[in-house]
Each structure stands twice: as structure tokens, then as C-alpha cells.
């Protein structure tokens, strides 16, 4: 049914910082014949984005513009009914995300986003997974830097090790980059909702079946000098290990007993201490209304690092995997993680779901369980490296 839709891909949030970069990526890299459109709540801003895209590729002067607002469910139903895949960059997702997930789950439309908010992903599982299984929709959250390089990086590492043996993987993330207003607001929102996040995780645990014949564990890992690299290993409680745990629970390739730990790799102890103090202060301040207002007011929506700043940004994730008496080291690396690479990852994920021949799946999925090797191939071709070091 979704194969007959007007558009292969609709990009929702194209007027925002990351959405705009994703639209530009599609303008440069979409294959001939791709039917796509951009969507947002403000038609004038959408027309401005289209002008920018037409400067890249003149044929895009006629790109369709769809007006849709998260506060107007009928407008989202119309977008979902017309598309094979809807990719959204409209965050914070806990505030803006659910109506589009609901519309896609009901219409059998594939849905992608770039959330890094565990509370949102857990609630969407509890509320919309069953409907998406029924309709055939694939709901794939966290299709940006959170969590595709991590999820695919562990998948790639596991495949370098023998099959059917217990496997342990440690991931060490290093990033040199700046962040956008949207990321800042979403992070503050998540810090202010720790109680709700735990509650959503409990609801999900009660609803989601677990494998009975295999064991899958994540983190937390201990802060200390790494045994594998010349860095401090700092446990990193992002959404990534949760996504990796779900991929491992779904796929037998991760072996009968899989364990993953996720760390930030930091060179100097002084940086670890400063980051810890900064994070502690923000987590406290964001819970008090006057300081919360002050923190949120510091950056306006739509702002983000300049092209020059992004050109100097980078990420590198090292994995150390052991299993069956073997030990491997792998690396995933690329450019600006938050925006240039996130735009690339989201756009390639949308192309992958819309055009590639993938195993049949439905419901809430991870990048690995929905797209696996097809997405790995696309991202490698697009310049993100996945390599075996030894
Ligand atoms: N996973 C990752 O690695 C990753 C990387 C980057 C960003 N992100 C996440 O992506 C999200 C966006 O970040 P950003 O920097 O691009 O933010 P942004 O520039 O503030 O863009 C937000 C977008 O949401 C739209 N929007 C807001 N309210 C809306 C509504 N009621 N109806 C329809 N559209 C609405 C805005 O439209 P208007 O232009 O009309 O205001 C804009 O297009 C954030 O949640 C951020 O955390 C994740």
C-alpha cells in the first residue's frame, strides 16, 4: 500500500537547522526520479528553504511544500497518507513528536526521526508499536548521530567475531563539535525530566517481551583509566546503549550472552571533572523555574554552528570486542557529528527505507533491525568510515 504513495520521502522540520541541512543533502544526493517534498508549519519559511535548494539544484524550484503543524493532527494525517517515509527533525520530540508517530503508525507509513530522548522512544513503544505492527509501518527513532554510528558500529564489530559465542563490546566515543539551539533545548528538556524518563522506561519494561534463550546486558561501566586506550573512560548515559541493547535482543548475530558498555573517551582528568561539575550544575538549575527560563532563553530555535565550525568538527568511536578467544578493535569515524553527519545519516536512512530491498519488519525498530547492512553500505559510500583496526 505505502509503495503507491505520492512521495517517496517527506522531510518534516525542513525550516529548522538540522532539517535544512538534511534538505540540502537530499538536494545534492537524491537519485534521479526521487519524489520528495518538504513539510513544516510556516509556508513562507518553507518557500525560503526551497529557494536555497533551487540554488543547489534548479529543478527543485518546483519542489512540493506541505503545510503541517504538530498541533493539527489532520495536517499530519495528510502528510502520512501521501508518503512512503516521513523523516522528522521537529524536536524536542517529547513535546512535538508523538502526533506524527501516531499518524504514521495508523497509515502504515515508515517514520524516522533524530531524537536522542529515551523517554520519548519508550513512550512511543508503549503507545504505538502494536499499531505499527498491525499497519506495517516501520518506526525508527534515533537516526542521527544518536544512535546510528553506535548501533551500526557495534553490529560491524560483532560481525568480526566468531558466531554463537558470548561477546563483550566496549565503545569509546570522542567528539570535537559544537551544538545547535535545538539540541541544547532537547538536552535541557531531558535533564528536567529524569523522573518521567524512569517512569517511561518502567512502562516499557512491563510491556516489551525479552529474549528467553539469550542474555543481553548493557553498561553501566566504571569511571577510570581505560585498559584499552590512553584515555579516561567515563560512563556515557546517552540513548545509544539502549538502542544497541534492542538490536542485540532482536538479532542472533550478537550471540548467546552479549554485553555492551558505553564510554566517553576523555584525555585529561581536569576535563572529566569540569564536565561532571557543569552537568551537575545544569541538571540542578533546569529543575527550578526561574533558572530553567534563563537556561532555555540563551539560544533561539534555528541557530547552530556555522559551516566553518562544522568543517572543523569530527567524531571517532573506538570499539573493543571480545568473544570466542578473539579480540578485535574497530573504528567508526566521520565529520561534524551533530549536523552534517546527522543530516547525511537521516537522509540516507530515508532513502534506504524508501528505496532499498530490506527484510520485512514493522513496529518500533532500531537502525540495525530495520536497515542493517543496507544502511552500513550507504553510509560507507557517503564517507562515514567503519573499519577493522586489528
Ligand atoms: N540525534 C542527533 O544526533 C541529533 C542531531 C541534531 C539534532 N537533533 C535533534 O533534532 C531536533 C531539532 O534540532 P534543530 O537544531 O534542527 O532545531 P531547530 O532549528 O529549533 O528546528 C526545530 C524545527 O521544528 C519545527 N517546529 C517547532 N514547532 C513546530 C510545530 N508546532 N509544528 C511543526 N513544526 C514545528 C520548527 O519550525 P519553525 O521553523 O516553523 O519554527 C523547526 O523546523 C532537536 O530535538 C535536537 O535535539 C538530534
Short mmCIF file of C-alpha atoms and ligand atoms in Angstrom, two decimals:
data_model
loop_
_atom_site.label_atom_id
_atom_site.label_comp_id
_atom_site.label_asym_id
_atom_site.label_seq_id
_atom_site.Cartn_x
_atom_site.Cartn_y
_atom_site.Cartn_z
CA UNK A 1 0.00 0.00 0.00
CA UNK A 2 2.73 2.50 1.02
CA UNK A 3 4.50 1.76 -2.30
CA UNK A 4 1.82 3.71 -4.21
CA UNK A 5 2.19 6.97 -2.29
CA UNK A 6 2.65 10.37 -3.97
CA UNK A 7 6.07 10.90 -2.33
CA UNK A 8 8.89 8.53 -1.57
CA UNK A 9 10.04 10.87 1.22
CA UNK A 10 8.59 13.85 3.10
CA UNK A 11 11.01 15.78 5.31
CA UNK A 12 9.19 17.38 8.26
CA UNK A 13 11.01 20.25 10.01
CA UNK A 14 12.91 21.44 6.94
CA UNK A 15 12.77 25.04 8.21
CA UNK A 16 14.91 24.16 11.25
CA UNK A 17 18.69 23.97 11.48
CA UNK A 18 19.15 20.20 11.08
CA UNK A 19 16.11 19.84 8.81
CA UNK A 20 17.55 22.49 6.47
CA UNK A 21 20.87 20.62 6.26
CA UNK A 22 19.00 17.37 5.59
CA UNK A 23 17.05 19.04 2.76
CA UNK A 24 20.33 20.32 1.29
CA UNK A 25 21.83 16.82 1.50
CA UNK A 26 18.84 15.41 -0.40
CA UNK A 27 19.11 18.24 -2.96
CA UNK A 28 22.72 17.20 -3.64
CA UNK A 29 22.41 13.41 -3.40
CA UNK A 30 18.85 12.24 -4.11
CA UNK A 31 18.76 9.83 -7.05
CA UNK A 32 17.03 10.95 -10.25
CA UNK A 33 13.32 10.30 -10.09
CA UNK A 34 13.05 10.55 -6.30
CA UNK A 35 9.67 12.06 -5.44
CA UNK A 36 10.10 14.14 -2.31
CA UNK A 37 8.63 17.14 -0.51
CA UNK A 38 9.42 19.33 2.48
CA UNK A 39 6.92 20.00 5.25
CA UNK A 40 6.62 22.50 8.09
CA UNK A 41 4.21 24.81 9.84
CA UNK A 42 5.23 28.05 8.13
CA UNK A 43 4.68 28.23 4.32
CA UNK A 44 6.83 31.37 3.90
CA UNK A 45 9.77 29.76 5.67
CA UNK A 46 9.30 26.60 3.59
CA UNK A 47 9.40 28.69 0.39
CA UNK A 48 12.68 30.23 1.64
CA UNK A 49 14.16 26.75 2.14
CA UNK A 50 13.02 25.78 -1.38
CA UNK A 51 14.82 28.84 -2.82
CA UNK A 52 18.01 27.66 -1.11
CA UNK A 53 17.55 24.16 -2.55
CA UNK A 54 16.88 25.53 -6.05
CA UNK A 55 20.23 27.33 -5.86
CA UNK A 56 21.82 23.87 -5.40
CA UNK A 57 19.65 22.06 -7.98
CA UNK A 58 17.47 24.30 -10.22
CA UNK A 59 14.87 21.56 -10.82
CA UNK A 60 13.95 21.88 -7.12
CA UNK A 61 12.27 25.25 -7.82
CA UNK A 62 9.13 23.12 -8.16
CA UNK A 63 9.66 21.04 -5.00
CA UNK A 64 6.26 20.49 -3.31
CA UNK A 65 5.73 22.28 0.03
CA UNK A 66 3.36 20.71 2.57
CA UNK A 67 1.98 22.75 5.44
CA UNK A 68 1.64 20.71 8.62
CA UNK A 69 1.69 21.57 12.30
CA UNK A 70 2.10 19.16 15.21
CA UNK A 71 -0.87 20.84 16.90
CA UNK A 72 -3.11 19.94 13.91
CA UNK A 73 -3.46 16.12 13.71
CA UNK A 74 -5.39 16.28 10.41
CA UNK A 75 -2.45 18.02 8.72
CA UNK A 76 -0.13 15.21 9.92
CA UNK A 77 -2.54 12.51 8.77
CA UNK A 78 -2.50 14.13 5.30
CA UNK A 79 1.33 14.10 5.23
CA UNK A 80 1.48 10.47 6.42
CA UNK A 81 -1.13 9.36 3.87
CA UNK A 82 0.89 10.82 0.98
CA UNK A 83 4.34 9.42 1.82
CA UNK A 84 6.22 6.14 1.95
CA UNK A 85 8.62 7.61 4.51
CA UNK A 86 8.30 10.69 6.72
CA UNK A 87 11.57 11.88 8.31
CA UNK A 88 11.21 14.36 11.15
CA UNK A 89 13.61 16.84 12.76
CA UNK A 90 10.90 18.56 14.83
CA UNK A 91 12.14 18.42 18.43
CA UNK A 92 12.21 18.38 21.43
CA UNK A 93 10.41 15.18 20.50
CA UNK A 94 8.82 14.64 23.90
CA UNK A 95 6.90 17.89 23.24
CA UNK A 96 6.39 17.73 19.45
CA UNK A 97 6.95 14.16 18.31
CA UNK A 98 4.00 11.93 19.22
CA UNK A 99 1.26 13.20 16.84
CA UNK A 100 3.38 12.38 13.78
CA UNK A 101 4.35 8.94 15.14
CA UNK A 102 0.64 8.25 15.72
CA UNK A 103 -0.28 9.39 12.18
CA UNK A 104 2.44 7.23 10.58
CA UNK A 105 1.65 4.16 12.71
CA UNK A 106 -2.03 4.41 11.71
CA UNK A 107 -1.32 4.96 8.00
CA UNK A 108 1.32 2.22 7.56
CA UNK A 109 3.90 4.91 6.73
CA UNK A 110 7.55 4.49 7.65
CA UNK A 111 8.74 7.07 10.19
CA UNK A 112 12.23 8.28 11.05
CA UNK A 113 13.49 10.87 13.50
CA UNK A 114 16.68 12.11 15.12
CA UNK A 115 15.61 12.05 18.73
CA UNK A 116 18.11 11.28 21.47
CA UNK A 117 15.36 11.33 24.16
CA UNK A 118 14.87 7.90 25.83
CA UNK A 119 11.58 8.95 27.47
CA UNK A 120 10.06 9.72 24.07
CA UNK A 121 11.24 6.47 22.46
CA UNK A 122 9.96 4.36 25.37
CA UNK A 123 6.55 6.05 25.36
CA UNK A 124 6.25 5.65 21.59
CA UNK A 125 6.94 1.92 22.02
CA UNK A 126 4.23 1.60 24.68
CA UNK A 127 1.67 3.66 22.75
CA UNK A 128 2.30 2.97 19.04
CA UNK A 129 4.38 -0.18 18.49
CA UNK A 130 1.37 -2.52 18.33
CA UNK A 131 -0.49 -0.27 15.88
CA UNK A 132 2.60 -0.03 13.65
CA UNK A 133 2.97 -3.84 13.65
CA UNK A 134 -0.66 -4.04 12.56
CA UNK A 135 -0.32 -1.42 9.79
CA UNK A 136 3.16 -2.49 8.64
CA UNK A 137 4.79 0.87 9.49
CA UNK A 138 8.48 0.88 10.47
CA UNK A 139 9.12 3.39 13.27
CA UNK A 140 12.85 4.05 13.53
CA UNK A 141 13.88 6.63 16.13
CA UNK A 142 17.38 7.98 16.76
CA UNK A 143 18.50 8.06 13.13
CA UNK A 144 21.12 10.77 13.61
CA UNK A 145 24.49 10.75 15.37
CA UNK A 146 22.31 9.41 18.17
CA UNK A 147 22.38 6.43 17.54
CA UNK A 148 23.28 5.21 14.06
CA UNK A 149 27.12 5.21 14.19
CA UNK A 150 26.93 3.48 17.59
CA UNK A 151 24.28 0.91 16.65
CA UNK A 152 25.89 0.08 13.29
CA UNK A 153 29.40 0.28 14.80
CA UNK A 154 28.60 -2.44 17.35
CA UNK A 155 26.87 -4.51 14.63
CA UNK A 156 30.01 -4.16 12.47
CA UNK A 157 32.24 -5.15 15.43
CA UNK A 158 30.14 -8.18 16.36
CA UNK A 159 30.38 -9.43 12.80
CA UNK A 160 34.20 -9.52 13.04
CA UNK A 161 33.94 -12.07 15.89
CA UNK A 162 33.04 -15.79 15.81
CA UNK A 163 29.34 -16.74 15.73
CA UNK A 164 27.43 -18.32 18.64
CA UNK A 165 29.84 -17.32 21.43
CA UNK A 166 29.42 -14.86 24.35
CA UNK A 167 30.53 -11.40 23.19
CA UNK A 168 31.59 -8.28 25.08
CA UNK A 169 31.96 -4.89 23.39
CA UNK A 170 33.19 -1.63 24.92
CA UNK A 171 32.60 1.61 22.97
CA UNK A 172 34.72 4.76 23.47
CA UNK A 173 33.28 7.94 21.95
CA UNK A 174 35.34 11.04 21.13
CA UNK A 175 33.78 14.15 19.64
CA UNK A 176 35.05 17.61 18.73
CA UNK A 177 31.99 19.72 17.88
CA UNK A 178 29.54 22.50 18.79
CA UNK A 179 25.75 22.13 19.23
CA UNK A 180 22.58 23.82 17.90
CA UNK A 181 19.74 25.51 19.79
CA UNK A 182 17.50 22.52 19.06
CA UNK A 183 19.99 20.08 20.60
CA UNK A 184 20.51 22.40 23.59
CA UNK A 185 16.75 22.70 24.21
CA UNK A 186 16.21 18.94 23.85
CA UNK A 187 19.08 18.20 26.26
CA UNK A 188 17.73 20.69 28.83
CA UNK A 189 14.27 19.16 28.44
CA UNK A 190 15.67 15.66 29.06
CA UNK A 191 17.66 16.86 32.14
CA UNK A 192 14.47 18.37 33.58
CA UNK A 193 12.50 15.11 33.15
CA UNK A 194 14.58 12.43 34.89
CA UNK A 195 11.58 11.16 36.90
CA UNK A 196 9.36 10.91 33.81
CA UNK A 197 12.18 9.18 31.90
CA UNK A 198 12.47 6.47 34.57
CA UNK A 199 8.69 6.04 34.62
CA UNK A 200 8.56 5.61 30.81
CA UNK A 201 11.38 3.04 30.99
CA UNK A 202 9.42 1.07 33.63
CA UNK A 203 6.27 1.13 31.46
CA UNK A 204 8.25 -0.16 28.52
CA UNK A 205 9.90 -2.93 30.53
CA UNK A 206 6.46 -4.11 31.63
CA UNK A 207 5.16 -4.18 28.03
CA UNK A 208 8.12 -5.41 25.97
CA UNK A 209 8.96 -9.11 25.62
CA UNK A 210 12.59 -10.09 26.28
CA UNK A 211 14.57 -12.95 24.69
CA UNK A 212 14.25 -16.10 26.80
CA UNK A 213 17.10 -18.13 25.25
CA UNK A 214 19.80 -15.40 25.16
CA UNK A 215 21.24 -12.85 27.58
CA UNK A 216 21.73 -9.16 26.64
CA UNK A 217 23.18 -6.65 29.10
CA UNK A 218 24.30 -3.02 28.82
CA UNK A 219 26.67 -0.93 30.97
CA UNK A 220 26.97 0.93 33.17
CA UNK A 221 30.78 0.52 33.28
CA UNK A 222 33.07 2.24 35.78
CA UNK A 223 34.78 5.62 35.58
CA UNK A 224 38.55 5.18 35.43
CA UNK A 225 41.62 4.86 33.22
CA UNK A 226 40.74 2.74 30.20
CA UNK A 227 42.53 -0.60 29.84
CA UNK A 228 42.16 -0.37 26.06
CA UNK A 229 43.07 3.24 25.17
CA UNK A 230 45.22 6.04 26.72
CA UNK A 231 42.12 7.92 27.97
CA UNK A 232 39.77 8.28 30.89
CA UNK A 233 36.68 6.13 30.31
CA UNK A 234 33.60 8.00 31.54
CA UNK A 235 30.26 6.09 31.52
CA UNK A 236 28.02 7.86 28.99
CA UNK A 237 24.30 7.56 29.79
CA UNK A 238 23.02 8.55 26.33
CA UNK A 239 20.29 6.72 24.43
CA UNK A 240 22.89 4.79 22.39
CA UNK A 241 23.38 1.77 24.71
CA UNK A 242 19.61 1.33 24.92
CA UNK A 243 19.35 1.20 21.13
CA UNK A 244 22.26 -1.26 20.98
CA UNK A 245 20.58 -3.45 23.62
CA UNK A 246 17.40 -3.63 21.50
CA UNK A 247 19.35 -4.56 18.37
CA UNK A 248 21.21 -7.24 20.31
CA UNK A 249 17.98 -8.61 21.79
CA UNK A 250 16.45 -8.89 18.32
CA UNK A 251 19.34 -10.39 16.35
CA UNK A 252 21.05 -13.77 16.99
CA UNK A 253 24.34 -12.46 15.50
CA UNK A 254 25.11 -10.86 18.91
CA UNK A 255 25.50 -14.36 20.38
CA UNK A 256 24.02 -16.19 23.40
CA UNK A 257 25.37 -13.73 26.00
CA UNK A 258 26.06 -10.17 24.84
CA UNK A 259 27.38 -7.33 26.99
CA UNK A 260 27.95 -3.69 25.98
CA UNK A 261 29.45 -0.73 27.88
CA UNK A 262 29.41 2.83 26.54
CA UNK A 263 32.04 5.43 27.49
CA UNK A 264 33.14 8.93 26.61
CA UNK A 265 36.91 8.79 25.96
CA UNK A 266 38.48 11.86 27.58
CA UNK A 267 42.20 12.60 27.57
CA UNK A 268 42.56 14.80 30.67
CA UNK A 269 41.22 14.23 34.18
CA UNK A 270 40.64 18.01 34.53
CA UNK A 271 38.19 17.85 31.57
CA UNK A 272 36.35 14.94 33.21
CA UNK A 273 35.99 16.90 36.45
CA UNK A 274 34.88 20.11 34.72
CA UNK A 275 32.33 18.29 32.55
CA UNK A 276 30.95 16.46 35.61
CA UNK A 277 30.60 19.72 37.57
CA UNK A 278 28.98 21.51 34.59
CA UNK A 279 26.50 18.70 34.03
CA UNK A 280 25.63 18.55 37.74
CA UNK A 281 25.01 22.32 37.81
CA UNK A 282 22.78 22.30 34.70
CA UNK A 283 20.79 19.28 35.95
CA UNK A 284 20.11 21.17 39.21
CA UNK A 285 19.37 24.58 37.64
CA UNK A 286 16.98 23.25 35.00
CA UNK A 287 14.65 21.92 37.72
CA UNK A 288 13.95 25.42 39.16
CA UNK A 289 11.51 27.56 37.10
CA UNK A 290 13.47 30.90 37.07
CA UNK A 291 16.84 29.32 36.20
CA UNK A 292 15.11 26.96 33.73
CA UNK A 293 13.64 30.01 31.88
CA UNK A 294 17.08 31.64 31.85
CA UNK A 295 18.77 28.49 30.50
CA UNK A 296 16.16 27.98 27.73
CA UNK A 297 16.35 31.67 26.72
CA UNK A 298 20.08 31.52 25.98
CA UNK A 299 19.72 30.15 22.40
CA UNK A 300 16.93 30.75 19.84
CA UNK A 301 15.49 27.95 17.67
CA UNK A 302 17.09 27.69 14.23
CA UNK A 303 20.62 28.62 15.41
CA UNK A 304 23.55 26.25 15.08
CA UNK A 305 27.26 26.03 14.30
CA UNK A 306 28.46 27.79 11.12
CA UNK A 307 29.72 25.93 8.06
CA UNK A 308 33.30 26.83 9.11
CA UNK A 309 32.76 25.48 12.64
CA UNK A 310 31.18 22.31 11.25
CA UNK A 311 34.04 21.79 8.83
CA UNK A 312 36.44 21.58 11.82
CA UNK A 313 34.20 19.17 13.76
CA UNK A 314 34.68 15.41 13.92
CA UNK A 315 33.81 12.20 15.76
CA UNK A 316 35.64 8.94 16.34
CA UNK A 317 34.24 5.87 18.12
CA UNK A 318 36.57 3.01 19.01
CA UNK A 319 35.17 -0.41 19.83
CA UNK A 320 36.96 -3.25 21.58
CA UNK A 321 35.16 -6.55 21.06
CA UNK A 322 36.00 -9.92 22.60
CA UNK A 323 34.47 -13.33 22.01
CA UNK A 324 35.46 -16.94 21.28
CA UNK A 325 39.08 -16.27 22.34
CA UNK A 326 39.45 -13.40 19.86
CA UNK A 327 39.83 -9.66 20.45
CA UNK A 328 39.15 -7.07 17.74
CA UNK A 329 39.38 -3.28 17.62
CA UNK A 330 37.22 -1.32 15.20
CA UNK A 331 36.57 2.34 14.49
CA UNK A 332 33.69 4.43 13.17
CA UNK A 333 34.66 7.97 12.19
CA UNK A 334 33.32 10.97 10.34
CA UNK A 335 32.91 14.73 10.25
CA UNK A 336 30.61 17.07 12.18
CA UNK A 337 28.50 14.59 14.20
CA UNK A 338 25.54 16.73 15.25
CA UNK A 339 24.57 18.32 11.97
CA UNK A 340 26.45 17.50 8.74
CA UNK A 341 26.69 13.80 9.57
CA UNK A 342 23.27 13.69 11.22
CA UNK A 343 21.73 15.24 8.06
CA UNK A 344 23.58 12.65 5.95
CA UNK A 345 22.52 9.76 8.21
CA UNK A 346 18.86 10.83 8.33
CA UNK A 347 18.68 11.41 4.57
CA UNK A 348 20.42 8.09 3.76
CA UNK A 349 18.13 6.28 6.23
CA UNK A 350 15.09 7.78 4.49
CA UNK A 351 16.44 6.73 1.07
CA UNK A 352 17.20 3.28 2.47
CA UNK A 353 13.67 2.73 3.81
CA UNK A 354 12.05 4.22 0.70
CA UNK A 355 14.12 2.51 -2.00
CA UNK A 356 16.21 -0.43 -0.75
CA UNK A 357 15.26 -4.07 -0.66
CA UNK A 358 15.09 -4.74 3.10
CA UNK A 359 13.92 -7.73 5.14
CA UNK A 360 10.24 -7.36 6.08
CA UNK A 361 9.87 -5.77 9.53
CA UNK A 362 7.35 -3.50 11.27
CA UNK A 363 6.70 -1.73 14.58
CA UNK A 364 9.32 0.18 16.55
CA UNK A 365 12.74 -0.85 15.25
CA UNK A 366 16.36 0.15 15.68
CA UNK A 367 18.53 1.30 12.76
CA UNK A 368 20.20 -2.14 12.76
CA UNK A 369 16.98 -4.15 12.88
CA UNK A 370 15.26 -2.02 10.21
CA UNK A 371 18.16 -1.40 7.82
CA UNK A 372 21.36 -3.15 8.99
CA UNK A 373 23.86 -3.80 6.21
CA UNK A 374 21.95 -1.75 3.61
CA UNK A 375 22.41 1.39 5.72
CA UNK A 376 26.00 0.45 6.57
CA UNK A 377 26.73 0.26 2.84
CA UNK A 378 25.03 3.59 2.15
CA UNK A 379 26.91 5.41 4.91
CA UNK A 380 30.26 3.93 3.94
CA UNK A 381 29.66 5.07 0.36
CA UNK A 382 28.71 8.51 1.70
CA UNK A 383 32.04 8.87 3.56
CA UNK A 384 31.50 7.62 7.14
CA UNK A 385 34.22 5.06 7.81
CA UNK A 386 33.70 1.71 9.51
CA UNK A 387 36.99 -0.18 9.73
CA UNK A 388 38.68 -3.08 11.43
CA UNK A 389 41.87 -1.82 13.11
CA UNK A 390 43.26 -5.19 14.27
N1 LIG B 1 20.22 12.57 17.13
C1 LIG B 1 21.09 13.50 16.90
O1 LIG B 1 22.25 13.21 16.83
C2 LIG B 1 20.62 14.92 16.69
C3 LIG B 1 21.42 15.81 15.99
C4 LIG B 1 20.92 17.09 15.77
C5 LIG B 1 19.68 17.47 16.27
N2 LIG B 1 18.95 16.56 16.98
C6 LIG B 1 17.61 16.90 17.49
O2 LIG B 1 16.84 17.40 16.41
C7 LIG B 1 15.90 18.35 16.90
C8 LIG B 1 15.97 19.61 16.02
O3 LIG B 1 17.18 20.29 16.24
P1 LIG B 1 17.45 21.64 15.42
O4 LIG B 1 18.71 22.20 15.92
O5 LIG B 1 17.29 21.38 13.98
O6 LIG B 1 16.21 22.52 15.96
P2 LIG B 1 15.54 23.83 15.36
O7 LIG B 1 16.47 24.52 14.44
O8 LIG B 1 15.00 24.57 16.54
O9 LIG B 1 14.32 23.27 14.45
C9 LIG B 1 13.10 22.87 15.01
C10 LIG B 1 12.10 22.62 13.88
O10 LIG B 1 10.87 22.22 14.49
C11 LIG B 1 9.83 22.95 13.88
N3 LIG B 1 8.64 23.06 14.75
C12 LIG B 1 8.58 23.54 16.01
N4 LIG B 1 7.30 23.51 16.43
C13 LIG B 1 6.56 23.01 15.41
C14 LIG B 1 5.18 22.74 15.23
N5 LIG B 1 4.28 23.03 16.18
N6 LIG B 1 4.78 22.20 14.06
C15 LIG B 1 5.66 21.93 13.08
N7 LIG B 1 6.97 22.18 13.18
C16 LIG B 1 7.42 22.72 14.34
C17 LIG B 1 10.45 24.31 13.61
O11 LIG B 1 9.63 25.01 12.69
P3 LIG B 1 9.73 26.64 12.53
O12 LIG B 1 10.94 26.88 11.67
O13 LIG B 1 8.45 26.98 11.88
O14 LIG B 1 9.90 27.21 13.90
C18 LIG B 1 11.78 23.85 13.04
O15 LIG B 1 11.62 23.44 11.69
C19 LIG B 1 16.23 18.56 18.37
O16 LIG B 1 15.35 17.78 19.13
C20 LIG B 1 17.65 18.04 18.51
O17 LIG B 1 17.94 17.54 19.80
C21 LIG B 1 19.39 15.30 17.19
#
